[in-house]
């Protein structure tokens, strides 16, 4: 008897086996204008490797087979070991082998930050969990460079392109990973509420030995070779930053006890933990009383990575949505031919390109931080972009998932994982409100930076009435008393980012992209872009937008 009930048709797999850079003209252009054309051959090869179906499978496996904690060995000895699926190690080795950990600091050519941002953005489209330890390791480099003894020990291991997963003292390894420990149960973003105490072993002081006692509620990632940890120097004393290795100098395991791993919504391939310090050995970095500014400097770099990570998520979600809609048929037409679906896809394409534009502009600012204008971009727009781009990622991955319908809602494909992944960038390294308050604080403390930034944007904004009007709103808000402005912080930051994105697209993107972004985000053809597809497509060139987002 033949039990064949049906033929499978009008079903299409997600896009794979393509080159992520070859299909991204906006990224190509950003590399060229940043002076990073020299990095294109290497990035093109990496983009081809990332786009292989085998790499997508690695990402799927790493997130399905999540890390497992083994606190003790078979005889009851404390080991605090986290075991990973082999796919995790392959993904980590890919990223490290590309040299992206150290590229902004090791490389001397112009465009090095743009080259790094492009590599991070490409990798983040396929798998984000591996980018957590990579981000923290990269961000610690400028801090450790200021500690002569530590830098002499770790420079070659931080700059190494060789992946070394062995759990050994750092001195015995080819390369190392560095994590961070800030958050405690009672404080969250309020690091000043922390209670962990560091006691000097001898005289203490910069580079001196201390013993840490306390806890961290989020400690990422526990298998890193060392962590930078904020603790008080004495009960109720000032805060300081400490280098806390996984192994003590005498070769014994340091007393950082992993209590459990976090069962997270997304970012599941990566291990995040809760730990206790049972007189853990550490070295003081910098001066006592400078712990929070020191760790915030590290966070300045990691926040840029959050922006780039969310831009990567938006890009992959958009690419997969367009690819699927061009094939799937409903009601007699392909989805990409349906007028209302075209509005959604065009909106996704606009948001994705705008996120990339501000990511690459910020990378340029980090490279040229000695310039006051570039510092203004990095100081004001990094937290602002983290607020806006990361929140847009949360909203629009849901829209992109909806394009695939039920196929998008299952975790067998990438769209569901992108949706679950996206909130972490909004939360980690400061939630939305913390980012807005940081922008307000910077505006108050560095009025010259605000003046320089607005002076650069103003001539570009004047070319488009909606952009000029939004910039005027920003300036009007800035004139308010501080106690009034705080409650309006999200309005201010939203307008500031939209003005910056509109100006960048007007400067660098094709007219069809800039015109459509301004009309739908700031003009009468949309509602601020808050609901994907709630735009007047009569005012924009949808064909041009979709072809640019994913060339046929």
Tab-separated table of N, CA and C in Angstrom, residues 29 229 264 280 286 293 300 331 406 418 427 457 465 494 533:
chain	number	residue	atom	x	y	z
A	29	UNK	N	31.453	49.445	0.409
A	29	UNK	CA	31.663	50.892	0.320
A	29	UNK	C	32.228	51.445	1.624
A	229	UNK	N	38.080	42.519	37.505
A	229	UNK	CA	37.043	42.493	38.531
A	229	UNK	C	37.076	43.788	39.336
A	264	UNK	N	20.132	31.248	30.000
A	264	UNK	CA	19.783	32.507	29.334
A	264	UNK	C	18.754	32.315	28.228
A	280	UNK	N	40.171	34.927	46.526
A	280	UNK	CA	40.797	34.745	45.211
A	280	UNK	C	41.959	35.719	45.053
A	286	UNK	N	45.963	49.852	37.962
A	286	UNK	CA	45.725	51.264	38.189
A	286	UNK	C	45.783	51.604	39.670
A	293	UNK	N	36.007	53.990	36.952
A	293	UNK	CA	36.438	54.576	35.668
A	293	UNK	C	37.249	53.610	34.809
A	300	UNK	N	33.435	51.009	27.402
A	300	UNK	CA	33.317	51.878	26.225
A	300	UNK	C	33.587	51.096	24.944
A	331	UNK	N	-1.022	33.265	-2.296
A	331	UNK	CA	-2.104	33.989	-2.986
A	331	UNK	C	-1.722	34.362	-4.422
A	406	UNK	N	5.566	30.292	10.502
A	406	UNK	CA	5.898	29.228	11.441
A	406	UNK	C	7.299	28.701	11.250
A	418	UNK	N	18.211	34.297	16.045
A	418	UNK	CA	18.500	35.726	15.981
A	418	UNK	C	17.558	36.512	16.886
A	427	UNK	N	20.821	44.738	26.848
A	427	UNK	CA	20.920	44.626	28.302
A	427	UNK	C	22.370	44.691	28.777
A	457	UNK	N	27.008	67.899	12.016
A	457	UNK	CA	25.756	67.385	11.458
A	457	UNK	C	24.906	68.480	10.817
A	465	UNK	N	14.677	68.922	5.003
A	465	UNK	CA	13.863	69.588	6.021
A	465	UNK	C	13.519	68.683	7.203
A	494	UNK	N	16.910	59.139	20.802
A	494	UNK	CA	16.315	58.630	19.565
A	494	UNK	C	16.507	59.619	18.426
A	533	UNK	N	7.126	48.285	8.117
A	533	UNK	CA	6.157	48.248	7.031
A	533	UNK	C	5.090	49.309	7.118
